[in-house]
mmCIF file of C-alpha atoms in Angstrom:
data_model
loop_
_atom_site.group_PDB
_atom_site.id
_atom_site.type_symbol
_atom_site.label_atom_id
_atom_site.label_comp_id
_atom_site.label_asym_id
_atom_site.label_seq_id
_atom_site.Cartn_x
_atom_site.Cartn_y
_atom_site.Cartn_z
ATOM 1 C CA UNK A 1 21.003 -156.016 -3.542
ATOM 2 C CA UNK A 2 20.090 -155.196 -6.913
ATOM 3 C CA UNK A 3 16.461 -154.982 -8.703
ATOM 4 C CA UNK A 4 16.260 -156.360 -12.405
ATOM 5 C CA UNK A 5 19.504 -157.326 -13.898
ATOM 6 C CA UNK A 6 19.702 -158.146 -17.633
ATOM 7 C CA UNK A 7 22.676 -160.746 -17.942
ATOM 8 C CA UNK A 8 23.887 -162.083 -21.250
ATOM 9 C CA UNK A 9 20.528 -161.579 -23.141
ATOM 10 C CA UNK A 10 19.450 -159.350 -26.117
ATOM 11 C CA UNK A 11 15.872 -158.097 -27.238
ATOM 12 C CA UNK A 12 14.367 -157.850 -24.034
ATOM 13 C CA UNK A 13 11.893 -155.448 -22.729
ATOM 14 C CA UNK A 14 11.846 -154.243 -19.411
ATOM 15 C CA UNK A 15 8.280 -152.352 -18.954
ATOM 16 C CA UNK A 16 6.339 -150.426 -16.083
ATOM 17 C CA UNK A 17 8.302 -151.857 -12.992
ATOM 18 C CA UNK A 18 8.466 -150.575 -9.693
ATOM 19 C CA UNK A 19 11.531 -150.780 -7.277
ATOM 20 C CA UNK A 20 12.088 -149.668 -3.920
ATOM 21 C CA UNK A 21 15.408 -149.910 -1.740
ATOM 22 C CA UNK A 22 18.687 -151.421 -3.637
ATOM 23 C CA UNK A 23 22.290 -151.468 -1.678
ATOM 24 C CA UNK A 24 23.900 -151.465 -5.655
ATOM 25 C CA UNK A 25 22.752 -150.836 -8.711
ATOM 26 C CA UNK A 26 18.977 -150.905 -9.360
ATOM 27 C CA UNK A 27 18.272 -151.856 -13.054
ATOM 28 C CA UNK A 28 20.987 -152.791 -14.962
ATOM 29 C CA UNK A 29 22.974 -154.748 -17.941
ATOM 30 C CA UNK A 30 25.841 -156.946 -16.407
ATOM 31 C CA UNK A 31 28.958 -158.013 -18.758
ATOM 32 C CA UNK A 32 28.795 -155.329 -21.642
ATOM 33 C CA UNK A 33 27.789 -157.638 -24.246
ATOM 34 C CA UNK A 34 24.097 -157.238 -23.316
ATOM 35 C CA UNK A 35 22.385 -155.286 -26.629
ATOM 36 C CA UNK A 36 19.187 -153.892 -28.067
ATOM 37 C CA UNK A 37 17.295 -154.229 -24.674
ATOM 38 C CA UNK A 38 14.765 -151.647 -23.769
ATOM 39 C CA UNK A 39 14.012 -150.185 -20.490
ATOM 40 C CA UNK A 40 10.683 -148.500 -20.652
ATOM 41 C CA UNK A 41 8.534 -146.507 -17.887
ATOM 42 C CA UNK A 42 10.255 -147.904 -14.734
ATOM 43 C CA UNK A 43 10.801 -146.454 -11.835
ATOM 44 C CA UNK A 44 13.572 -146.875 -9.067
ATOM 45 C CA UNK A 45 13.819 -145.355 -5.540
ATOM 46 C CA UNK A 46 16.162 -145.267 -2.653
ATOM 47 C CA UNK A 47 19.074 -146.818 -4.170
ATOM 48 C CA UNK A 48 22.620 -147.036 -3.081
ATOM 49 C CA UNK A 49 24.420 -146.529 -6.562
ATOM 50 C CA UNK A 50 22.829 -145.928 -10.042
ATOM 51 C CA UNK A 51 19.095 -146.394 -10.396
ATOM 52 C CA UNK A 52 19.705 -147.489 -14.060
ATOM 53 C CA UNK A 53 22.945 -148.397 -14.839
ATOM 54 C CA UNK A 54 24.292 -149.533 -18.676
ATOM 55 C CA UNK A 55 27.639 -151.209 -19.138
ATOM 56 C CA UNK A 56 26.586 -151.308 -22.786
ATOM 57 C CA UNK A 57 25.373 -147.953 -24.219
ATOM 58 C CA UNK A 58 23.276 -149.760 -27.039
ATOM 59 C CA UNK A 59 20.231 -150.456 -24.819
ATOM 60 C CA UNK A 60 17.111 -147.949 -24.848
ATOM 61 C CA UNK A 61 16.057 -146.050 -22.089
ATOM 62 C CA UNK A 62 12.988 -144.275 -22.461
ATOM 63 C CA UNK A 63 10.579 -142.813 -19.791
ATOM 64 C CA UNK A 64 12.490 -143.967 -16.684
ATOM 65 C CA UNK A 65 12.023 -141.885 -13.103
ATOM 66 C CA UNK A 66 15.002 -142.376 -10.594
ATOM 67 C CA UNK A 67 14.729 -141.013 -7.191
ATOM 68 C CA UNK A 68 16.949 -140.831 -4.099
ATOM 69 C CA UNK A 69 20.072 -142.533 -5.674
ATOM 70 C CA UNK A 70 23.714 -141.741 -5.761
ATOM 71 C CA UNK A 71 23.088 -141.609 -9.705
ATOM 72 C CA UNK A 72 20.052 -141.795 -11.724
ATOM 73 C CA UNK A 73 21.378 -142.983 -15.175
ATOM 74 C CA UNK A 74 24.941 -143.933 -15.314
ATOM 75 C CA UNK A 75 26.350 -144.857 -18.929
ATOM 76 C CA UNK A 76 29.425 -146.759 -18.053
ATOM 77 C CA UNK A 77 31.366 -149.817 -19.076
ATOM 78 C CA UNK A 78 33.132 -152.901 -18.149
ATOM 79 C CA UNK A 79 36.816 -154.046 -18.920
ATOM 80 C CA UNK A 80 36.210 -157.400 -17.625
ATOM 81 C CA UNK A 81 37.181 -159.804 -20.899
ATOM 82 C CA UNK A 82 36.428 -163.527 -19.756
ATOM 83 C CA UNK A 83 33.033 -162.823 -18.107
ATOM 84 C CA UNK A 84 30.027 -165.088 -18.145
ATOM 85 C CA UNK A 85 28.938 -163.988 -21.651
ATOM 86 C CA UNK A 86 32.479 -164.544 -23.096
ATOM 87 C CA UNK A 87 32.600 -168.046 -21.610
ATOM 88 C CA UNK A 88 29.048 -168.919 -22.694
ATOM 89 C CA UNK A 89 30.063 -167.705 -26.366
ATOM 90 C CA UNK A 90 27.183 -165.003 -26.417
ATOM 91 C CA UNK A 91 27.879 -162.750 -29.314
ATOM 92 C CA UNK A 92 29.555 -159.442 -28.593
ATOM 93 C CA UNK A 93 29.474 -156.580 -30.969
ATOM 94 C CA UNK A 94 31.534 -155.953 -33.590
ATOM 95 C CA UNK A 95 31.412 -152.526 -34.887
ATOM 96 C CA UNK A 96 35.017 -151.874 -35.829
ATOM 97 C CA UNK A 97 36.942 -149.083 -33.850
ATOM 98 C CA UNK A 98 38.678 -150.263 -30.788
ATOM 99 C CA UNK A 99 38.705 -153.601 -30.076
ATOM 100 C CA UNK A 100 39.324 -155.908 -27.050
ATOM 101 C CA UNK A 101 41.950 -158.990 -27.689
ATOM 102 C CA UNK A 102 38.569 -160.978 -28.753
ATOM 103 C CA UNK A 103 37.709 -158.834 -31.329
ATOM 104 C CA UNK A 104 34.735 -157.226 -29.353
ATOM 105 C CA UNK A 105 34.423 -153.544 -29.760
ATOM 106 C CA UNK A 106 34.798 -151.648 -26.470
ATOM 107 C CA UNK A 107 31.616 -150.201 -25.065
ATOM 108 C CA UNK A 108 33.080 -146.830 -25.267
ATOM 109 C CA UNK A 109 32.923 -147.036 -28.867
ATOM 110 C CA UNK A 110 29.611 -148.364 -29.651
ATOM 111 C CA UNK A 111 26.546 -146.413 -30.567
ATOM 112 C CA UNK A 112 24.337 -145.168 -28.175
ATOM 113 C CA UNK A 113 20.498 -146.239 -28.149
ATOM 114 C CA UNK A 114 17.839 -144.125 -27.424
ATOM 115 C CA UNK A 115 17.672 -141.977 -24.484
ATOM 116 C CA UNK A 116 14.915 -139.711 -23.747
ATOM 117 C CA UNK A 117 11.934 -138.760 -21.768
ATOM 118 C CA UNK A 118 13.814 -139.797 -18.382
ATOM 119 C CA UNK A 119 13.434 -138.155 -15.045
ATOM 120 C CA UNK A 120 15.630 -137.912 -12.061
ATOM 121 C CA UNK A 121 15.181 -136.150 -8.832
ATOM 122 C CA UNK A 122 16.715 -135.924 -5.401
ATOM 123 C CA UNK A 123 19.821 -137.949 -6.790
ATOM 124 C CA UNK A 124 23.575 -136.868 -6.931
ATOM 125 C CA UNK A 125 23.927 -137.164 -10.494
ATOM 126 C CA UNK A 126 21.099 -137.367 -12.859
ATOM 127 C CA UNK A 127 23.189 -138.624 -15.876
ATOM 128 C CA UNK A 128 26.778 -140.135 -15.312
ATOM 129 C CA UNK A 129 28.577 -140.534 -18.632
ATOM 130 C CA UNK A 130 32.276 -142.086 -17.632
ATOM 131 C CA UNK A 131 34.703 -143.489 -18.998
ATOM 132 C CA UNK A 132 34.808 -141.095 -22.118
ATOM 133 C CA UNK A 133 32.768 -141.979 -25.124
ATOM 134 C CA UNK A 134 33.963 -141.819 -28.560
ATOM 135 C CA UNK A 135 31.034 -142.757 -30.562
ATOM 136 C CA UNK A 136 31.893 -144.920 -33.607
ATOM 137 C CA UNK A 137 35.448 -143.934 -33.145
ATOM 138 C CA UNK A 138 37.478 -145.912 -35.730
ATOM 139 C CA UNK A 139 40.871 -144.529 -34.626
ATOM 140 C CA UNK A 140 40.953 -141.664 -37.000
ATOM 141 C CA UNK A 141 37.875 -139.390 -36.775
ATOM 142 C CA UNK A 142 34.764 -139.224 -35.037
ATOM 143 C CA UNK A 143 31.727 -139.879 -37.212
ATOM 144 C CA UNK A 144 28.662 -140.250 -34.954
ATOM 145 C CA UNK A 145 26.793 -138.492 -32.372
ATOM 146 C CA UNK A 146 25.230 -139.326 -29.020
ATOM 147 C CA UNK A 147 21.841 -137.486 -28.511
ATOM 148 C CA UNK A 148 20.423 -137.462 -25.098
ATOM 149 C CA UNK A 149 16.635 -136.120 -25.630
ATOM 150 C CA UNK A 150 13.912 -134.143 -23.105
ATOM 151 C CA UNK A 151 15.505 -135.304 -19.856
ATOM 152 C CA UNK A 152 13.715 -133.542 -16.544
ATOM 153 C CA UNK A 153 15.734 -133.245 -13.395
ATOM 154 C CA UNK A 154 15.502 -131.370 -10.102
ATOM 155 C CA UNK A 155 17.193 -131.396 -6.767
ATOM 156 C CA UNK A 156 20.197 -132.626 -8.193
ATOM 157 C CA UNK A 157 23.709 -131.800 -7.582
ATOM 158 C CA UNK A 158 24.427 -132.092 -11.731
ATOM 159 C CA UNK A 159 21.941 -132.857 -13.877
ATOM 160 C CA UNK A 160 24.411 -134.510 -16.390
ATOM 161 C CA UNK A 161 28.292 -134.870 -15.373
ATOM 162 C CA UNK A 162 29.822 -136.023 -18.926
ATOM 163 C CA UNK A 163 33.371 -136.911 -19.836
ATOM 164 C CA UNK A 164 32.234 -137.629 -23.182
ATOM 165 C CA UNK A 165 32.620 -136.245 -26.865
ATOM 166 C CA UNK A 166 30.221 -135.690 -29.724
ATOM 167 C CA UNK A 167 27.201 -135.404 -27.774
ATOM 168 C CA UNK A 168 23.842 -133.611 -28.201
ATOM 169 C CA UNK A 169 21.448 -132.733 -25.197
ATOM 170 C CA UNK A 170 18.320 -131.621 -26.428
ATOM 171 C CA UNK A 171 15.266 -130.436 -24.310
ATOM 172 C CA UNK A 172 16.636 -130.560 -21.064
ATOM 173 C CA UNK A 173 14.833 -129.066 -18.145
ATOM 174 C CA UNK A 174 16.718 -128.388 -15.221
ATOM 175 C CA UNK A 175 15.074 -127.259 -12.099
ATOM 176 C CA UNK A 176 16.566 -126.321 -8.438
ATOM 177 C CA UNK A 177 19.663 -127.938 -8.614
ATOM 178 C CA UNK A 178 23.407 -126.916 -8.061
ATOM 179 C CA UNK A 179 24.891 -127.468 -11.431
ATOM 180 C CA UNK A 180 22.671 -128.456 -14.929
ATOM 181 C CA UNK A 181 25.064 -129.678 -17.111
ATOM 182 C CA UNK A 182 28.731 -130.561 -16.209
ATOM 183 C CA UNK A 183 31.168 -131.104 -19.180
ATOM 184 C CA UNK A 184 34.999 -131.934 -18.566
ATOM 185 C CA UNK A 185 37.257 -129.726 -20.546
ATOM 186 C CA UNK A 186 39.611 -132.717 -22.310
ATOM 187 C CA UNK A 187 36.485 -133.497 -24.796
ATOM 188 C CA UNK A 188 35.018 -132.113 -28.337
ATOM 189 C CA UNK A 189 31.921 -130.960 -29.847
ATOM 190 C CA UNK A 190 29.363 -130.895 -27.372
ATOM 191 C CA UNK A 191 25.888 -129.333 -28.223
ATOM 192 C CA UNK A 192 23.640 -128.002 -25.479
ATOM 193 C CA UNK A 193 20.277 -126.954 -27.285
ATOM 194 C CA UNK A 194 16.749 -126.021 -26.635
ATOM 195 C CA UNK A 195 16.768 -126.257 -23.201
ATOM 196 C CA UNK A 196 15.863 -124.412 -19.936
ATOM 197 C CA UNK A 197 17.805 -123.855 -16.420
ATOM 198 C CA UNK A 198 15.524 -122.654 -13.689
ATOM 199 C CA UNK A 199 17.271 -121.522 -10.161
ATOM 200 C CA UNK A 200 20.297 -123.406 -10.970
ATOM 201 C CA UNK A 201 23.864 -122.173 -9.872
ATOM 202 C CA UNK A 202 26.382 -123.333 -12.514
ATOM 203 C CA UNK A 203 23.831 -123.523 -15.632
ATOM 204 C CA UNK A 204 26.488 -125.255 -18.331
ATOM 205 C CA UNK A 205 29.569 -126.088 -16.392
ATOM 206 C CA UNK A 206 32.480 -126.320 -18.654
ATOM 207 C CA UNK A 207 35.798 -127.776 -17.427
ATOM 208 C CA UNK A 208 38.539 -125.405 -18.198
ATOM 209 C CA UNK A 209 41.594 -127.355 -18.929
ATOM 210 C CA UNK A 210 42.965 -128.864 -22.275
ATOM 211 C CA UNK A 211 45.784 -130.610 -23.982
ATOM 212 C CA UNK A 212 47.140 -128.375 -26.759
ATOM 213 C CA UNK A 213 46.083 -130.560 -29.376
ATOM 214 C CA UNK A 214 42.675 -130.068 -28.433
ATOM 215 C CA UNK A 215 42.855 -126.298 -28.425
ATOM 216 C CA UNK A 216 40.063 -125.964 -30.997
ATOM 217 C CA UNK A 217 37.406 -128.366 -29.247
ATOM 218 C CA UNK A 218 34.541 -126.632 -27.771
ATOM 219 C CA UNK A 219 30.836 -126.556 -26.674
ATOM 220 C CA UNK A 220 27.861 -124.879 -28.116
ATOM 221 C CA UNK A 221 25.019 -123.333 -26.275
ATOM 222 C CA UNK A 222 22.180 -122.436 -28.470
ATOM 223 C CA UNK A 223 18.487 -122.103 -28.048
ATOM 224 C CA UNK A 224 18.582 -122.288 -24.253
ATOM 225 C CA UNK A 225 16.867 -120.168 -21.387
ATOM 226 C CA UNK A 226 18.437 -119.360 -17.989
ATOM 227 C CA UNK A 227 15.982 -118.188 -15.730
ATOM 228 C CA UNK A 228 16.158 -117.027 -12.329
ATOM 229 C CA UNK A 229 19.549 -118.158 -11.723
ATOM 230 C CA UNK A 230 20.350 -119.525 -8.050
ATOM 231 C CA UNK A 231 22.926 -117.049 -7.357
ATOM 232 C CA UNK A 232 24.019 -117.238 -3.512
ATOM 233 C CA UNK A 233 27.428 -116.147 -4.382
ATOM 234 C CA UNK A 234 29.372 -114.406 -7.580
ATOM 235 C CA UNK A 235 30.424 -117.718 -8.767
ATOM 236 C CA UNK A 236 27.213 -118.626 -9.973
ATOM 237 C CA UNK A 237 26.205 -117.973 -13.732
ATOM 238 C CA UNK A 238 24.574 -119.611 -16.764
ATOM 239 C CA UNK A 239 27.892 -120.219 -17.966
ATOM 240 C CA UNK A 240 30.568 -121.499 -15.545
ATOM 241 C CA UNK A 241 34.341 -122.392 -16.155
ATOM 242 C CA UNK A 242 35.254 -125.350 -13.819
ATOM 243 C CA UNK A 243 38.451 -125.548 -11.960
ATOM 244 C CA UNK A 244 38.759 -128.899 -10.820
ATOM 245 C CA UNK A 245 37.307 -130.678 -13.784
ATOM 246 C CA UNK A 246 37.199 -134.556 -12.764
ATOM 247 C CA UNK A 247 40.313 -133.623 -10.472
ATOM 248 C CA UNK A 248 42.570 -132.209 -13.215
ATOM 249 C CA UNK A 249 43.390 -128.808 -12.076
ATOM 250 C CA UNK A 250 46.939 -128.767 -13.728
ATOM 251 C CA UNK A 251 47.507 -125.647 -14.585
ATOM 252 C CA UNK A 252 50.058 -126.690 -17.461
ATOM 253 C CA UNK A 253 47.094 -127.289 -20.011
ATOM 254 C CA UNK A 254 45.369 -124.689 -22.321
ATOM 255 C CA UNK A 255 42.130 -123.414 -21.753
ATOM 256 C CA UNK A 256 39.151 -123.878 -24.027
ATOM 257 C CA UNK A 257 38.681 -120.918 -26.272
ATOM 258 C CA UNK A 258 36.329 -121.869 -28.973
ATOM 259 C CA UNK A 259 32.936 -122.357 -27.218
ATOM 260 C CA UNK A 260 30.041 -120.697 -28.335
ATOM 261 C CA UNK A 261 26.924 -118.992 -26.686
ATOM 262 C CA UNK A 262 24.097 -118.462 -29.378
ATOM 263 C CA UNK A 263 20.484 -117.453 -29.317
ATOM 264 C CA UNK A 264 20.195 -117.370 -25.520
ATOM 265 C CA UNK A 265 17.649 -116.244 -23.377
ATOM 266 C CA UNK A 266 18.245 -114.703 -19.925
ATOM 267 C CA UNK A 267 15.675 -113.776 -17.704
ATOM 268 C CA UNK A 268 16.693 -112.185 -14.285
ATOM 269 C CA UNK A 269 20.318 -113.199 -14.395
ATOM 270 C CA UNK A 270 22.960 -110.862 -13.419
ATOM 271 C CA UNK A 271 25.914 -112.172 -15.181
ATOM 272 C CA UNK A 272 26.386 -114.077 -18.132
ATOM 273 C CA UNK A 273 29.513 -116.353 -17.023
ATOM 274 C CA UNK A 274 31.775 -116.555 -13.925
ATOM 275 C CA UNK A 275 34.451 -118.912 -12.765
ATOM 276 C CA UNK A 276 33.713 -121.251 -10.012
ATOM 277 C CA UNK A 277 37.156 -120.878 -7.738
ATOM 278 C CA UNK A 278 39.157 -118.011 -6.679
ATOM 279 C CA UNK A 279 42.426 -120.438 -8.073
ATOM 280 C CA UNK A 280 41.630 -118.901 -11.362
ATOM 281 C CA UNK A 281 43.387 -115.885 -10.084
ATOM 282 C CA UNK A 282 46.390 -117.368 -8.818
ATOM 283 C CA UNK A 283 47.034 -119.431 -11.891
ATOM 284 C CA UNK A 284 49.696 -118.985 -14.706
ATOM 285 C CA UNK A 285 47.679 -116.090 -16.480
ATOM 286 C CA UNK A 286 45.855 -118.188 -19.350
ATOM 287 C CA UNK A 287 43.465 -116.964 -22.273
ATOM 288 C CA UNK A 288 39.825 -117.478 -21.666
ATOM 289 C CA UNK A 289 37.496 -116.834 -24.331
ATOM 290 C CA UNK A 290 34.064 -117.611 -25.972
ATOM 291 C CA UNK A 291 31.842 -116.495 -29.132
ATOM 292 C CA UNK A 292 28.859 -114.939 -28.687
ATOM 293 C CA UNK A 293 25.761 -113.850 -30.358
ATOM 294 C CA UNK A 294 22.449 -112.615 -29.558
ATOM 295 C CA UNK A 295 21.988 -113.130 -25.796
ATOM 296 C CA UNK A 296 18.921 -111.551 -24.586
ATOM 297 C CA UNK A 297 18.707 -110.358 -20.762
ATOM 298 C CA UNK A 298 15.238 -109.460 -19.717
ATOM 299 C CA UNK A 299 14.264 -107.943 -16.042
ATOM 300 C CA UNK A 300 17.680 -107.395 -15.162
ATOM 301 C CA UNK A 301 20.640 -104.666 -15.350
ATOM 302 C CA UNK A 302 22.673 -106.847 -17.487
ATOM 303 C CA UNK A 303 21.900 -105.765 -20.970
ATOM 304 C CA UNK A 304 21.559 -107.608 -24.327
ATOM 305 C CA UNK A 305 24.511 -108.824 -25.524
ATOM 306 C CA UNK A 306 25.376 -108.745 -29.166
ATOM 307 C CA UNK A 307 21.825 -109.008 -30.381
ATOM 308 C CA UNK A 308 20.990 -110.100 -33.607
ATOM 309 C CA UNK A 309 19.290 -106.479 -34.515
ATOM 310 C CA UNK A 310 22.963 -104.950 -34.087
ATOM 311 C CA UNK A 311 24.081 -107.503 -37.136
ATOM 312 C CA UNK A 312 20.696 -107.308 -39.168
ATOM 313 C CA UNK A 313 19.688 -110.373 -38.139
ATOM 314 C CA UNK A 314 23.029 -111.896 -39.715
ATOM 315 C CA UNK A 315 24.882 -114.179 -37.968
ATOM 316 C CA UNK A 316 28.168 -112.439 -36.857
ATOM 317 C CA UNK A 317 29.725 -113.511 -34.028
ATOM 318 C CA UNK A 318 31.433 -111.370 -31.249
ATOM 319 C CA UNK A 319 34.212 -112.513 -28.963
ATOM 320 C CA UNK A 320 34.794 -112.275 -25.256
ATOM 321 C CA UNK A 321 38.466 -112.491 -24.146
ATOM 322 C CA UNK A 322 40.935 -112.798 -21.238
ATOM 323 C CA UNK A 323 44.076 -111.923 -23.445
ATOM 324 C CA UNK A 324 46.926 -112.950 -21.140
ATOM 325 C CA UNK A 325 49.566 -115.492 -21.178
ATOM 326 C CA UNK A 326 52.743 -114.433 -20.336
ATOM 327 C CA UNK A 327 54.609 -117.061 -22.423
ATOM 328 C CA UNK A 328 52.993 -115.967 -25.556
ATOM 329 C CA UNK A 329 53.374 -112.236 -25.521
ATOM 330 C CA UNK A 330 51.170 -110.402 -27.940
ATOM 331 C CA UNK A 331 52.442 -106.537 -28.592
ATOM 332 C CA UNK A 332 50.798 -103.804 -30.833
ATOM 333 C CA UNK A 333 47.385 -103.601 -32.494
ATOM 334 C CA UNK A 334 44.770 -101.351 -32.196
ATOM 335 C CA UNK A 335 41.666 -103.689 -32.147
ATOM 336 C CA UNK A 336 38.648 -101.266 -32.938
ATOM 337 C CA UNK A 337 35.256 -102.393 -31.617
ATOM 338 C CA UNK A 338 36.932 -104.270 -28.362
ATOM 339 C CA UNK A 339 35.940 -102.664 -24.788
ATOM 340 C CA UNK A 340 36.080 -103.725 -21.415
ATOM 341 C CA UNK A 341 33.704 -106.467 -20.483
ATOM 342 C CA UNK A 342 30.725 -105.678 -18.192
ATOM 343 C CA UNK A 343 29.012 -109.266 -18.739
ATOM 344 C CA UNK A 344 30.733 -111.696 -16.039
ATOM 345 C CA UNK A 345 34.121 -113.282 -15.412
ATOM 346 C CA UNK A 346 34.154 -113.371 -11.681
ATOM 347 C CA UNK A 347 36.429 -113.021 -9.935
ATOM 348 C CA UNK A 348 38.579 -111.686 -12.906
ATOM 349 C CA UNK A 349 35.684 -109.383 -14.259
ATOM 350 C CA UNK A 350 37.867 -106.241 -15.171
ATOM 351 C CA UNK A 351 40.633 -108.703 -17.242
ATOM 352 C CA UNK A 352 37.766 -109.206 -19.885
ATOM 353 C CA UNK A 353 37.361 -107.409 -23.216
ATOM 354 C CA UNK A 354 34.174 -107.639 -25.338
ATOM 355 C CA UNK A 355 34.801 -107.410 -29.310
ATOM 356 C CA UNK A 356 31.490 -106.653 -30.567
ATOM 357 C CA UNK A 357 31.461 -108.535 -34.429
ATOM 358 C CA UNK A 358 35.158 -109.591 -34.069
ATOM 359 C CA UNK A 359 35.686 -113.334 -34.901
ATOM 360 C CA UNK A 360 39.001 -114.184 -33.023
ATOM 361 C CA UNK A 361 40.434 -117.540 -33.526
ATOM 362 C CA UNK A 362 43.341 -119.870 -31.189
ATOM 363 C CA UNK A 363 46.081 -120.469 -33.487
ATOM 364 C CA UNK A 364 49.010 -122.947 -32.901
ATOM 365 C CA UNK A 365 52.339 -122.442 -34.779
ATOM 366 C CA UNK A 366 55.194 -124.725 -34.571
ATOM 367 C CA UNK A 367 58.444 -124.826 -36.453
ATOM 368 C CA UNK A 368 61.919 -126.028 -36.088
ATOM 369 C CA UNK A 369 64.378 -123.815 -34.202
ATOM 370 C CA UNK A 370 66.490 -122.027 -36.853
ATOM 371 C CA UNK A 371 66.887 -118.489 -35.815
ATOM 372 C CA UNK A 372 67.532 -118.995 -32.428
ATOM 373 C CA UNK A 373 64.992 -118.661 -29.330
ATOM 374 C CA UNK A 374 64.156 -114.878 -29.634
ATOM 375 C CA UNK A 375 61.868 -115.496 -32.498
ATOM 376 C CA UNK A 376 58.498 -113.587 -33.068
ATOM 377 C CA UNK A 377 55.987 -113.383 -35.864
ATOM 378 C CA UNK A 378 54.581 -110.266 -37.493
ATOM 379 C CA UNK A 379 50.756 -110.212 -38.374
ATOM 380 C CA UNK A 380 48.995 -107.937 -40.326
ATOM 381 C CA UNK A 381 45.119 -107.619 -40.185
ATOM 382 C CA UNK A 382 42.743 -107.061 -43.077
ATOM 383 C CA UNK A 383 42.283 -103.208 -41.660
ATOM 384 C CA UNK A 384 46.175 -103.078 -41.581
ATOM 385 C CA UNK A 385 46.569 -103.357 -37.788
ATOM 386 C CA UNK A 386 49.815 -104.622 -37.050
ATOM 387 C CA UNK A 387 50.880 -106.952 -33.778
ATOM 388 C CA UNK A 388 53.747 -109.390 -33.054
ATOM 389 C CA UNK A 389 53.481 -112.816 -31.338
ATOM 390 C CA UNK A 390 56.676 -113.669 -29.438
ATOM 391 C CA UNK A 391 57.650 -117.651 -28.948
ATOM 392 C CA UNK A 392 56.405 -119.862 -26.255
ATOM 393 C CA UNK A 393 58.092 -121.706 -23.427
ATOM 394 C CA UNK A 394 56.883 -125.103 -23.530
ATOM 395 C CA UNK A 395 54.202 -125.127 -20.647
ATOM 396 C CA UNK A 396 53.363 -128.909 -21.321
ATOM 397 C CA UNK A 397 55.734 -132.038 -20.747
ATOM 398 C CA UNK A 398 54.618 -133.900 -23.603
ATOM 399 C CA UNK A 399 56.478 -135.799 -26.313
ATOM 400 C CA UNK A 400 54.413 -133.966 -29.276
ATOM 401 C CA UNK A 401 56.198 -130.812 -27.951
ATOM 402 C CA UNK A 402 59.495 -131.351 -28.794
ATOM 403 C CA UNK A 403 62.341 -128.934 -27.679
ATOM 404 C CA UNK A 404 63.831 -128.916 -31.292
ATOM 405 C CA UNK A 405 60.553 -126.693 -32.176
ATOM 406 C CA UNK A 406 59.166 -123.205 -31.612
ATOM 407 C CA UNK A 407 55.469 -123.000 -30.066
ATOM 408 C CA UNK A 408 53.543 -120.058 -30.486
ATOM 409 C CA UNK A 409 49.897 -120.389 -29.143
ATOM 410 C CA UNK A 410 47.771 -117.379 -29.054
ATOM 411 C CA UNK A 411 44.312 -116.186 -29.858
ATOM 412 C CA UNK A 412 44.428 -113.496 -32.534
ATOM 413 C CA UNK A 413 41.569 -111.547 -34.512
#
């Protein structure tokens, strides 16, 4: 049924083992109490579930290979309280943050150990990270980062499928796959850097829905190469916005507006970004946008986008924007330097504008109703452009958005 299971044991090394055919997970930890164990140089082939399943992220995964499995590497958790480790008084990790009734830190709030030089091929998902990880979370802030390095994946549905936060993905190589990195839209601060995607339909696939109080969260893609994207349809692109991320296609959520694409190279690529579903067209119109700087295109009709040479090699972000949300009307303003975008956005390509060297920002303004419902705010830019924002109807049925307050949510320069 399984291959090698570490149960109620710490500081063990599982090294250079081969396993073939398992009806469940193959190499794994059991209760979530296990910590500081090392899986190094192992291979698992033909596995019904995960080749490597970690109920606790504080175990090292270095130089392992997963093939022909549902998942290659599953960074998971367990919520079972009175398990074998508990009943036999095995010490748990007490790192602070969110704890169970016995004072043990939930595994989703524990620091992640080394994850590097692992390989997955011919699997459904190379790395799956669920439930959401909150590194070193103390109830108030994020102060730690999960780092996954030098991962190689080919012939996979997704190289990484993450519902996590505060994550750095460094040195990924993804080849001949449907999606490279899929990031759910409700989370924060994910950096994809120094990576290569070759013949992939969706390079970095980003969930497009947020609760409004996460409006400023985002994803940064930097020092990345996208080479000869697999583009059987117009929905494929290096950057793709994801309609039904983890089953949450709720239109009553805000879109992510502060992601960054910086110092990226495109080879034989038709477009920079796209949406993965026509349902975006029928959705309540919403803003979509991201920062962009020094994206260079080669061997394609697509030209360089905001190249560093346009700014004397000094960092100056431009902004790509679909500026439309009927509950937040924006009127007036002649935004010089903005023009129709020709770098992507299918199936809404004609609705995007590109603002060269302009730094737009999403804002949320809330104040108690005192002037009635017909309220607007006047803005004046540094170069004396004037525009007005009118109030928003409440798009979210949440307690934070009390009806006594006026809400204005918009993207402004």
